[in-house]
PDB file of C-alpha atoms in Angstrom:
ATOM      1  CA  MET A   1     -45.125 -10.973 -19.625  1.00 66.00           C
ATOM      2  CA  PRO A   2     -41.989 -13.025 -18.953  1.00 75.00           C
ATOM      3  CA  VAL A   3     -42.205 -16.621 -17.813  1.00 89.00           C
ATOM      4  CA  ARG A   4     -40.663 -17.607 -14.491  1.00 91.00           C
ATOM      5  CA  ILE A   5     -39.823 -21.118 -13.366  1.00 93.00           C
ATOM      6  CA  PRO A   6     -41.360 -21.764  -9.915  1.00 94.00           C
ATOM      7  CA  ASP A   7     -38.922 -21.645  -7.002  1.00 94.00           C
ATOM      8  CA  ASP A   8     -39.080 -23.144  -3.503  1.00 94.00           C
ATOM      9  CA  SER A   9     -41.371 -20.366  -2.261  1.00 94.00           C
ATOM     10  CA  ASP A  10     -43.892 -21.110  -5.034  1.00 95.00           C
ATOM     11  CA  PHE A  11     -43.971 -24.790  -4.123  1.00 97.00           C
ATOM     12  CA  SER A  12     -44.305 -23.900  -0.433  1.00 95.00           C
ATOM     13  CA  SER A  13     -47.225 -21.573  -1.201  1.00 96.00           C
ATOM     14  CA  PHE A  14     -48.892 -24.259  -3.318  1.00 97.00           C
ATOM     15  CA  LYS A  15     -48.545 -26.815  -0.507  1.00 97.00           C
ATOM     16  CA  ASP A  16     -50.049 -24.357   1.986  1.00 96.00           C
ATOM     17  CA  GLN A  17     -53.066 -23.843  -0.288  1.00 96.00           C
ATOM     18  CA  CYS A  18     -53.587 -27.592  -0.550  1.00 97.00           C
ATOM     19  CA  LEU A  19     -53.440 -28.161   3.218  1.00 97.00           C
ATOM     20  CA  SER A  20     -55.117 -25.029   4.598  1.00 96.00           C
ATOM     21  CA  PRO A  21     -58.890 -25.164   5.250  1.00 94.00           C
ATOM     22  CA  ASP A  22     -59.201 -21.368   5.371  1.00 93.00           C
ATOM     23  CA  GLY A  23     -61.525 -19.869   2.759  1.00 92.00           C
ATOM     24  CA  TRP A  24     -62.608 -23.185   1.239  1.00 94.00           C
ATOM     25  CA  SER A  25     -66.214 -24.454   1.104  1.00 92.00           C
ATOM     26  CA  SER A  26     -66.869 -28.194   0.917  1.00 93.00           C
ATOM     27  CA  ARG A  27     -68.972 -29.133  -2.129  1.00 89.00           C
ATOM     28  CA  TYR A  28     -68.649 -32.919  -2.139  1.00 90.00           C
ATOM     29  CA  ASN A  29     -67.580 -35.553   0.380  1.00 94.00           C
ATOM     30  CA  LYS A  30     -68.317 -39.148  -0.522  1.00 92.00           C
ATOM     31  CA  GLY A  31     -66.512 -42.403  -1.163  1.00 88.00           C
ATOM     32  CA  GLY A  32     -63.178 -41.146   0.125  1.00 91.00           C
ATOM     33  CA  VAL A  33     -63.106 -38.052  -2.115  1.00 94.00           C
ATOM     34  CA  THR A  34     -63.527 -34.495  -0.841  1.00 95.00           C
ATOM     35  CA  VAL A  35     -64.001 -31.474  -3.140  1.00 93.00           C
ATOM     36  CA  TRP A  36     -63.727 -27.854  -2.010  1.00 94.00           C
ATOM     37  CA  CYS A  37     -64.412 -24.673  -3.988  1.00 91.00           C
ATOM     38  CA  ARG A  38     -63.217 -21.130  -3.491  1.00 85.00           C
ATOM     39  CA  GLU A  39     -64.421 -17.966  -5.203  1.00 66.00           C
ATOM     40  CA  GLN A  40     -61.606 -15.521  -5.854  1.00 61.00           C
ATOM     41  CA  ASP A  41     -62.115 -11.932  -4.750  1.00 55.00           C
ATOM     42  CA  SER A  42     -60.243 -10.502  -7.715  1.00 52.00           C
ATOM     43  CA  SER A  43     -61.233 -13.098 -10.286  1.00 54.00           C
ATOM     44  CA  SER A  44     -64.370 -14.733 -11.612  1.00 62.00           C
ATOM     45  CA  VAL A  45     -62.384 -17.916 -12.148  1.00 76.00           C
ATOM     46  CA  GLN A  46     -63.114 -20.448  -9.441  1.00 80.00           C
ATOM     47  CA  LYS A  47     -60.485 -22.490  -7.621  1.00 89.00           C
ATOM     48  CA  ILE A  48     -61.239 -26.158  -6.947  1.00 92.00           C
ATOM     49  CA  LYS A  49     -59.353 -28.417  -4.541  1.00 95.00           C
ATOM     50  CA  MET A  50     -59.708 -32.181  -4.154  1.00 96.00           C
ATOM     51  CA  ARG A  51     -58.316 -34.855  -1.852  1.00 97.00           C
ATOM     52  CA  ILE A  52     -58.310 -38.647  -1.937  1.00 97.00           C
ATOM     53  CA  VAL A  53     -56.562 -41.143   0.351  1.00 96.00           C
ATOM     54  CA  CYS A  54     -54.946 -43.876  -1.735  1.00 97.00           C
ATOM     55  CA  LYS A  55     -54.581 -47.104   0.221  1.00 96.00           C
ATOM     56  CA  ASP A  56     -52.086 -49.650  -1.165  1.00 96.00           C
ATOM     57  CA  VAL A  57     -50.449 -46.964  -3.325  1.00 97.00           C
ATOM     58  CA  THR A  58     -47.098 -45.405  -2.422  1.00 97.00           C
ATOM     59  CA  ALA A  59     -46.443 -41.702  -2.877  1.00 97.00           C
ATOM     60  CA  GLU A  60     -43.714 -42.494  -5.422  1.00 96.00           C
ATOM     61  CA  THR A  61     -46.117 -44.595  -7.518  1.00 97.00           C
ATOM     62  CA  LEU A  62     -48.664 -41.764  -7.601  1.00 97.00           C
ATOM     63  CA  TYR A  63     -45.906 -39.380  -8.639  1.00 98.00           C
ATOM     64  CA  ASP A  64     -44.846 -41.706 -11.463  1.00 98.00           C
ATOM     65  CA  VAL A  65     -48.432 -42.123 -12.698  1.00 98.00           C
ATOM     66  CA  LEU A  66     -48.969 -38.360 -12.920  1.00 97.00           C
ATOM     67  CA  HIS A  67     -45.722 -37.918 -14.866  1.00 96.00           C
ATOM     68  CA  ASP A  68     -45.924 -40.891 -17.231  1.00 96.00           C
ATOM     69  CA  THR A  69     -47.602 -39.623 -20.416  1.00 92.00           C
ATOM     70  CA  SER A  70     -47.450 -43.084 -22.012  1.00 93.00           C
ATOM     71  CA  TYR A  71     -49.524 -44.523 -19.187  1.00 96.00           C
ATOM     72  CA  ARG A  72     -51.876 -41.525 -19.062  1.00 94.00           C
ATOM     73  CA  LYS A  73     -53.272 -42.557 -22.432  1.00 90.00           C
ATOM     74  CA  LYS A  74     -54.434 -45.780 -20.750  1.00 92.00           C
ATOM     75  CA  TRP A  75     -56.538 -44.211 -18.001  1.00 93.00           C
ATOM     76  CA  ASP A  76     -57.368 -40.564 -18.829  1.00 93.00           C
ATOM     77  CA  THR A  77     -60.364 -41.181 -21.091  1.00 89.00           C
ATOM     78  CA  ASN A  78     -61.304 -37.487 -21.186  1.00 89.00           C
ATOM     79  CA  MET A  79     -57.953 -36.700 -22.792  1.00 94.00           C
ATOM     80  CA  ILE A  80     -57.813 -36.225 -26.555  1.00 95.00           C
ATOM     81  CA  ASP A  81     -54.063 -35.752 -26.860  1.00 94.00           C
ATOM     82  CA  THR A  82     -50.997 -34.927 -24.790  1.00 94.00           C
ATOM     83  CA  TYR A  83     -47.331 -34.544 -25.644  1.00 93.00           C
ATOM     84  CA  ASP A  84     -44.161 -32.935 -24.344  1.00 94.00           C
ATOM     85  CA  ILE A  85     -42.849 -29.958 -26.334  1.00 96.00           C
ATOM     86  CA  GLY A  86     -39.455 -29.437 -24.729  1.00 96.00           C
ATOM     87  CA  ARG A  87     -37.482 -29.080 -21.514  1.00 96.00           C
ATOM     88  CA  LEU A  88     -36.425 -25.933 -19.716  1.00 96.00           C
ATOM     89  CA  THR A  89     -34.434 -27.342 -16.771  1.00 95.00           C
ATOM     90  CA  VAL A  90     -33.953 -30.699 -15.072  1.00 94.00           C
ATOM     91  CA  ASN A  91     -37.320 -30.225 -13.333  1.00 95.00           C
ATOM     92  CA  ALA A  92     -39.323 -28.051 -15.742  1.00 96.00           C
ATOM     93  CA  ASP A  93     -40.771 -28.597 -19.208  1.00 96.00           C
ATOM     94  CA  VAL A  94     -43.470 -27.385 -21.594  1.00 97.00           C
ATOM     95  CA  GLY A  95     -46.280 -29.593 -22.829  1.00 96.00           C
ATOM     96  CA  TYR A  96     -49.631 -29.756 -24.623  1.00 96.00           C
ATOM     97  CA  TYR A  97     -52.898 -31.264 -23.375  1.00 96.00           C
ATOM     98  CA  SER A  98     -56.408 -31.359 -24.864  1.00 95.00           C
ATOM     99  CA  TRP A  99     -59.599 -32.799 -23.410  1.00 90.00           C
ATOM    100  CA  LYS A 100     -63.197 -33.557 -24.355  1.00 89.00           C
ATOM    101  CA  CYS A 101     -66.032 -31.364 -23.164  1.00 84.00           C
ATOM    102  CA  PRO A 102     -69.675 -32.533 -23.175  1.00 76.00           C
ATOM    103  CA  THR A 103     -71.226 -32.052 -26.623  1.00 76.00           C
ATOM    104  CA  PRO A 104     -72.173 -29.443 -27.879  1.00 76.00           C
ATOM    105  CA  LEU A 105     -69.552 -27.487 -25.894  1.00 82.00           C
ATOM    106  CA  LYS A 106     -66.241 -26.965 -27.683  1.00 86.00           C
ATOM    107  CA  ASN A 107     -63.255 -29.042 -26.621  1.00 90.00           C
ATOM    108  CA  ARG A 108     -60.471 -27.267 -24.705  1.00 91.00           C
ATOM    109  CA  ASP A 109     -56.688 -27.391 -24.852  1.00 94.00           C
ATOM    110  CA  PHE A 110     -53.660 -25.987 -23.016  1.00 94.00           C
ATOM    111  CA  VAL A 111     -49.990 -25.268 -23.477  1.00 97.00           C
ATOM    112  CA  THR A 112     -48.419 -25.228 -20.025  1.00 96.00           C
ATOM    113  CA  MET A 113     -45.097 -24.956 -18.288  1.00 97.00           C
ATOM    114  CA  ARG A 114     -44.811 -27.722 -15.718  1.00 97.00           C
ATOM    115  CA  SER A 115     -42.394 -27.927 -12.821  1.00 97.00           C
ATOM    116  CA  TRP A 116     -41.947 -30.627 -10.208  1.00 97.00           C
ATOM    117  CA  LEU A 117     -40.239 -31.092  -6.860  1.00 96.00           C
ATOM    118  CA  PRO A 118     -39.751 -34.164  -4.660  1.00 94.00           C
ATOM    119  CA  LEU A 119     -39.308 -32.842  -1.112  1.00 90.00           C
ATOM    120  CA  GLY A 120     -38.762 -35.413   1.623  1.00 88.00           C
ATOM    121  CA  SER A 121     -41.838 -37.639   1.667  1.00 90.00           C
ATOM    122  CA  ASP A 122     -43.824 -35.076  -0.358  1.00 95.00           C
ATOM    123  CA  TYR A 123     -44.014 -34.736  -4.143  1.00 98.00           C
ATOM    124  CA  MET A 124     -45.376 -31.704  -6.000  1.00 98.00           C
ATOM    125  CA  ILE A 125     -46.164 -30.967  -9.640  1.00 98.00           C
ATOM    126  CA  ILE A 126     -47.472 -27.535 -10.661  1.00 98.00           C
ATOM    127  CA  ASN A 127     -48.202 -25.854 -13.979  1.00 96.00           C
ATOM    128  CA  TYR A 128     -49.480 -22.664 -15.545  1.00 95.00           C
ATOM    129  CA  SER A 129     -50.260 -21.636 -19.111  1.00 95.00           C
ATOM    130  CA  VAL A 130     -47.635 -20.206 -21.452  1.00 96.00           C
ATOM    131  CA  LYS A 131     -47.500 -19.174 -25.092  1.00 94.00           C
ATOM    132  CA  HIS A 132     -45.121 -20.989 -27.442  1.00 94.00           C
ATOM    133  CA  PRO A 133     -44.706 -19.589 -30.981  1.00 93.00           C
ATOM    134  CA  GLN A 134     -44.870 -23.029 -32.608  1.00 93.00           C
ATOM    135  CA  HIS A 135     -48.017 -24.097 -30.742  1.00 94.00           C
ATOM    136  CA  PRO A 136     -50.674 -21.395 -31.286  1.00 93.00           C
ATOM    137  CA  PRO A 137     -54.405 -21.935 -30.624  1.00 91.00           C
ATOM    138  CA  LYS A 138     -55.963 -24.594 -32.876  1.00 91.00           C
ATOM    139  CA  LYS A 139     -59.002 -24.151 -35.086  1.00 88.00           C
ATOM    140  CA  ASP A 140     -61.291 -26.734 -33.463  1.00 89.00           C
ATOM    141  CA  TYR A 141     -60.393 -26.025 -29.828  1.00 92.00           C
ATOM    142  CA  VAL A 142     -60.832 -23.254 -27.305  1.00 90.00           C
ATOM    143  CA  ARG A 143     -57.423 -22.468 -25.786  1.00 92.00           C
ATOM    144  CA  ALA A 144     -58.049 -22.472 -22.033  1.00 91.00           C
ATOM    145  CA  VAL A 145     -55.752 -20.933 -19.429  1.00 91.00           C
ATOM    146  CA  SER A 146     -54.339 -22.627 -16.353  1.00 92.00           C
ATOM    147  CA  LEU A 147     -53.703 -19.879 -13.816  1.00 91.00           C
ATOM    148  CA  LEU A 148     -52.409 -22.515 -11.398  1.00 93.00           C
ATOM    149  CA  THR A 149     -52.899 -26.273 -11.444  1.00 95.00           C
ATOM    150  CA  GLY A 150     -51.040 -28.923  -9.538  1.00 97.00           C
ATOM    151  CA  TYR A 151     -50.744 -31.998  -7.358  1.00 98.00           C
ATOM    152  CA  LEU A 152     -49.441 -32.532  -3.851  1.00 98.00           C
ATOM    153  CA  ILE A 153     -48.698 -36.129  -2.890  1.00 98.00           C
ATOM    154  CA  GLN A 154     -48.011 -36.966   0.745  1.00 98.00           C
ATOM    155  CA  SER A 155     -46.823 -40.301   2.093  1.00 96.00           C
ATOM    156  CA  ASN A 156     -48.949 -41.706   4.925  1.00 95.00           C
ATOM    157  CA  SER A 157     -47.017 -44.954   5.359  1.00 94.00           C
ATOM    158  CA  ALA A 158     -44.943 -47.410   3.330  1.00 93.00           C
ATOM    159  CA  THR A 159     -48.120 -48.499   1.522  1.00 94.00           C
ATOM    160  CA  SER A 160     -50.473 -45.493   1.630  1.00 96.00           C
ATOM    161  CA  SER A 161     -50.566 -41.910   0.388  1.00 97.00           C
ATOM    162  CA  THR A 162     -52.826 -38.889   0.051  1.00 98.00           C
ATOM    163  CA  LEU A 163     -53.304 -36.990  -3.203  1.00 98.00           C
ATOM    164  CA  TYR A 164     -54.370 -33.347  -3.373  1.00 98.00           C
ATOM    165  CA  TYR A 165     -55.315 -31.727  -6.678  1.00 96.00           C
ATOM    166  CA  LEU A 166     -55.756 -27.952  -6.889  1.00 96.00           C
ATOM    167  CA  THR A 167     -56.760 -26.122 -10.044  1.00 92.00           C
ATOM    168  CA  GLN A 168     -57.758 -22.646 -11.172  1.00 90.00           C
ATOM    169  CA  VAL A 169     -58.540 -22.727 -14.882  1.00 87.00           C
ATOM    170  CA  ASP A 170     -60.124 -20.086 -17.088  1.00 85.00           C
ATOM    171  CA  PRO A 171     -62.113 -22.074 -19.702  1.00 82.00           C
ATOM    172  CA  ARG A 172     -62.329 -18.953 -21.913  1.00 79.00           C
ATOM    173  CA  GLY A 173     -66.063 -18.957 -22.208  1.00 69.00           C
ATOM    174  CA  SER A 174     -69.234 -18.231 -20.315  1.00 67.00           C
ATOM    175  CA  LEU A 175     -70.137 -21.760 -19.299  1.00 69.00           C
ATOM    176  CA  PRO A 176     -73.622 -22.717 -18.107  1.00 66.00           C
ATOM    177  CA  LYS A 177     -74.007 -23.015 -14.319  1.00 65.00           C
ATOM    178  CA  TRP A 178     -74.885 -26.708 -14.684  1.00 68.00           C
ATOM    179  CA  VAL A 179     -71.443 -27.341 -16.194  1.00 67.00           C
ATOM    180  CA  VAL A 180     -69.696 -25.682 -13.252  1.00 63.00           C
ATOM    181  CA  ASN A 181     -71.821 -27.678 -10.782  1.00 65.00           C
ATOM    182  CA  ARG A 182     -71.230 -30.894 -12.697  1.00 67.00           C
ATOM    183  CA  VAL A 183     -67.468 -30.433 -12.507  1.00 68.00           C
ATOM    184  CA  SER A 184     -67.454 -30.264  -8.697  1.00 63.00           C
ATOM    185  CA  HIS A 185     -70.065 -32.992  -8.129  1.00 72.00           C
ATOM    186  CA  PHE A 186     -69.327 -35.534 -10.879  1.00 75.00           C
ATOM    187  CA  VAL A 187     -66.304 -34.890 -13.073  1.00 79.00           C
ATOM    188  CA  ALA A 188     -63.765 -33.993 -10.377  1.00 83.00           C
ATOM    189  CA  PRO A 189     -64.513 -36.890  -7.978  1.00 88.00           C
ATOM    190  CA  LYS A 190     -64.533 -39.337 -10.886  1.00 89.00           C
ATOM    191  CA  ALA A 191     -61.147 -38.053 -12.066  1.00 90.00           C
ATOM    192  CA  MET A 192     -59.626 -38.564  -8.601  1.00 94.00           C
ATOM    193  CA  ARG A 193     -60.933 -42.124  -8.406  1.00 94.00           C
ATOM    194  CA  LYS A 194     -59.548 -42.853 -11.862  1.00 95.00           C
ATOM    195  CA  ILE A 195     -56.083 -41.705 -10.797  1.00 96.00           C
ATOM    196  CA  TYR A 196     -56.313 -43.946  -7.734  1.00 97.00           C
ATOM    197  CA  LYS A 197     -57.397 -46.997  -9.752  1.00 97.00           C
ATOM    198  CA  ALA A 198     -54.728 -46.314 -12.376  1.00 97.00           C
ATOM    199  CA  SER A 199     -52.086 -46.114  -9.643  1.00 98.00           C
ATOM    200  CA  LEU A 200     -53.061 -49.536  -8.295  1.00 98.00           C
ATOM    201  CA  LYS A 201     -52.390 -51.040 -11.738  1.00 97.00           C
ATOM    202  CA  TYR A 202     -49.298 -49.009 -12.622  1.00 98.00           C
ATOM    203  CA  PRO A 203     -46.518 -51.120 -11.049  1.00 98.00           C
ATOM    204  CA  GLU A 204     -47.539 -54.188 -13.063  1.00 97.00           C
ATOM    205  CA  TRP A 205     -47.920 -52.140 -16.267  1.00 98.00           C
ATOM    206  CA  LYS A 206     -44.569 -50.406 -15.773  1.00 98.00           C
ATOM    207  CA  ARG A 207     -42.730 -53.711 -15.325  1.00 97.00           C
ATOM    208  CA  LYS A 208     -43.672 -54.508 -18.935  1.00 97.00           C
ATOM    209  CA  HIS A 209     -43.088 -51.033 -20.409  1.00 97.00           C
ATOM    210  CA  ASP A 210     -39.567 -49.579 -20.055  1.00 96.00           C
ATOM    211  CA  PRO A 211     -39.396 -50.238 -16.298  1.00 97.00           C
ATOM    212  CA  THR A 212     -36.204 -48.222 -15.809  1.00 97.00           C
ATOM    213  CA  LEU A 213     -37.313 -45.214 -17.893  1.00 97.00           C
ATOM    214  CA  LYS A 214     -38.337 -42.374 -15.556  1.00 97.00           C
ATOM    215  CA  PRO A 215     -36.914 -39.099 -16.911  1.00 95.00           C
ATOM    216  CA  TRP A 216     -38.827 -37.146 -14.254  1.00 95.00           C
ATOM    217  CA  MET A 217     -36.646 -38.922 -11.687  1.00 94.00           C
ATOM    218  CA  TYR A 218     -33.483 -39.338 -13.767  1.00 96.00           C
ATOM    219  CA  PRO A 219     -32.830 -36.172 -15.840  1.00 94.00           C
ATOM    220  CA  GLU A 220     -30.081 -37.873 -17.866  1.00 96.00           C
ATOM    221  CA  GLN A 221     -32.836 -39.953 -19.518  1.00 97.00           C
ATOM    222  CA  ASN A 222     -34.611 -36.855 -20.828  1.00 95.00           C
ATOM    223  CA  THR A 223     -34.322 -36.661 -24.634  1.00 95.00           C
ATOM    224  CA  LEU A 224     -36.630 -33.663 -25.159  1.00 95.00           C
ATOM    225  CA  PRO A 225     -35.203 -30.719 -27.101  1.00 96.00           C
ATOM    226  CA  SER A 226     -34.172 -27.747 -24.998  1.00 96.00           C
ATOM    227  CA  ILE A 227     -36.423 -24.692 -25.041  1.00 94.00           C
ATOM    228  CA  SER A 228     -35.217 -21.195 -24.324  1.00 92.00           C
ATOM    229  CA  MET A 229     -37.162 -19.199 -21.748  1.00 92.00           C
ATOM    230  CA  ALA A 230     -36.955 -16.319 -24.216  1.00 92.00           C
ATOM    231  CA  ASP A 231     -39.292 -18.248 -26.559  1.00 92.00           C
ATOM    232  CA  LEU A 232     -42.063 -18.322 -23.971  1.00 94.00           C
ATOM    233  CA  THR A 233     -44.445 -15.680 -22.677  1.00 91.00           C
ATOM    234  CA  LEU A 234     -47.162 -15.880 -20.060  1.00 89.00           C
ATOM    235  CA  GLN A 235     -50.523 -16.825 -21.593  1.00 88.00           C
ATOM    236  CA  ARG A 236     -52.897 -14.027 -20.703  1.00 79.00           C
ATOM    237  CA  ALA A 237     -56.567 -14.943 -20.830  1.00 73.00           C
ATOM    238  CA  ASP A 238     -57.645 -11.628 -22.327  1.00 74.00           C
ATOM    239  CA  SER A 239     -55.570 -12.275 -25.461  1.00 71.00           C
ATOM    240  CA  LEU A 240     -57.600 -15.370 -26.344  1.00 69.00           C
ATOM    241  CA  GLU A 241     -61.025 -15.932 -27.874  1.00 62.00           C
ATOM    242  CA  ASN A 242     -63.825 -15.800 -25.313  1.00 63.00           C
ATOM    243  CA  ILE A 243     -66.959 -17.674 -26.373  1.00 62.00           C
ATOM    244  CA  ASP A 244     -70.439 -17.641 -24.843  1.00 59.00           C
ATOM    245  CA  GLU A 245     -71.776 -21.147 -24.215  1.00 59.00           C
ATOM    246  CA  SER A 246     -73.956 -20.162 -21.271  1.00 61.00           C
ATOM    247  CA  GLY A 247     -77.138 -20.902 -23.217  1.00 61.00           C
ATOM    248  CA  VAL A 248     -76.407 -24.590 -23.714  1.00 58.00           C
ATOM    249  CA  SER A 249     -78.972 -26.612 -21.765  1.00 58.00           C
ATOM    250  CA  GLU A 250     -78.088 -29.752 -19.847  1.00 58.00           C
ATOM    251  CA  GLU A 251     -80.762 -31.704 -21.715  1.00 56.00           C
ATOM    252  CA  LYS A 252     -78.972 -31.093 -25.017  1.00 51.00           C
ATOM    253  CA  ALA A 253     -75.542 -32.017 -23.725  1.00 53.00           C
ATOM    254  CA  GLN A 254     -74.100 -35.475 -24.260  1.00 52.00           C
ATOM    255  CA  HIS A 255     -72.154 -36.669 -21.235  1.00 53.00           C
ATOM    256  CA  SER A 256     -69.563 -39.368 -21.436  1.00 48.00           C
ATOM    257  CA  ASP A 257     -69.936 -42.398 -19.193  1.00 45.00           C
ATOM    258  CA  ASP A 258     -66.790 -41.254 -17.423  1.00 48.00           C
ATOM    259  CA  GLU A 259     -68.620 -38.374 -15.816  1.00 44.00           C
ATOM    260  CA  GLU A 260     -71.040 -40.583 -13.897  1.00 41.00           C
ATOM    261  CA  THR A 261     -70.270 -41.610 -10.339  1.00 37.00           C
TER     262      THR A 261
END
């Protein structure tokens, strides 16, 4: 299937999903983080939505933190690797991301098309999985599929903002129920708090690391090679390996310290 760069209506729809309470069930609400889940009628792949209020962090700083891959390596300890593959337009690119799953589950990775839009006092970043001929599935990873993942950042004041994170990911495998529960009760809230803490430290870090380099804000700084839309196709889940890890018990799994709250 052809790949389409999100337009204003896609961003508007994404924002509505982040803000609307309809059809969402609260699974976690503690320490300033709220997590909601939603079962899809036409899909077995669950949607998760999170929100955190970030005091003493501006919306623009949050936006920079989520874009800055150099800084991400400092705070995203579940990440194995991430890199940009190429740009499509001034506000769309293609990138790679891999992350650690609890042993003995296999690690997952993605190739996604990402698009972003600053809109007034709001900032949005959304992505979905694509296929790129030079970045096929890797031997030691399960290629997962992002059906829709993204962030909505809203400014509350000159010194405060709210971050929403919405994701619907097919992990390409029958995961144990304890893994699914652990994501909503431990992993997701911890990830939101890590973004918040990283954002508090970002201005000082950025002052020492190419402070004027922000290609997501200034397209003329972008040195990525151009990618043709013709080289990309939509990543369909049914074309990938589907593994059964549903029998893995929680007792046998090794959790990283990052997953604890």
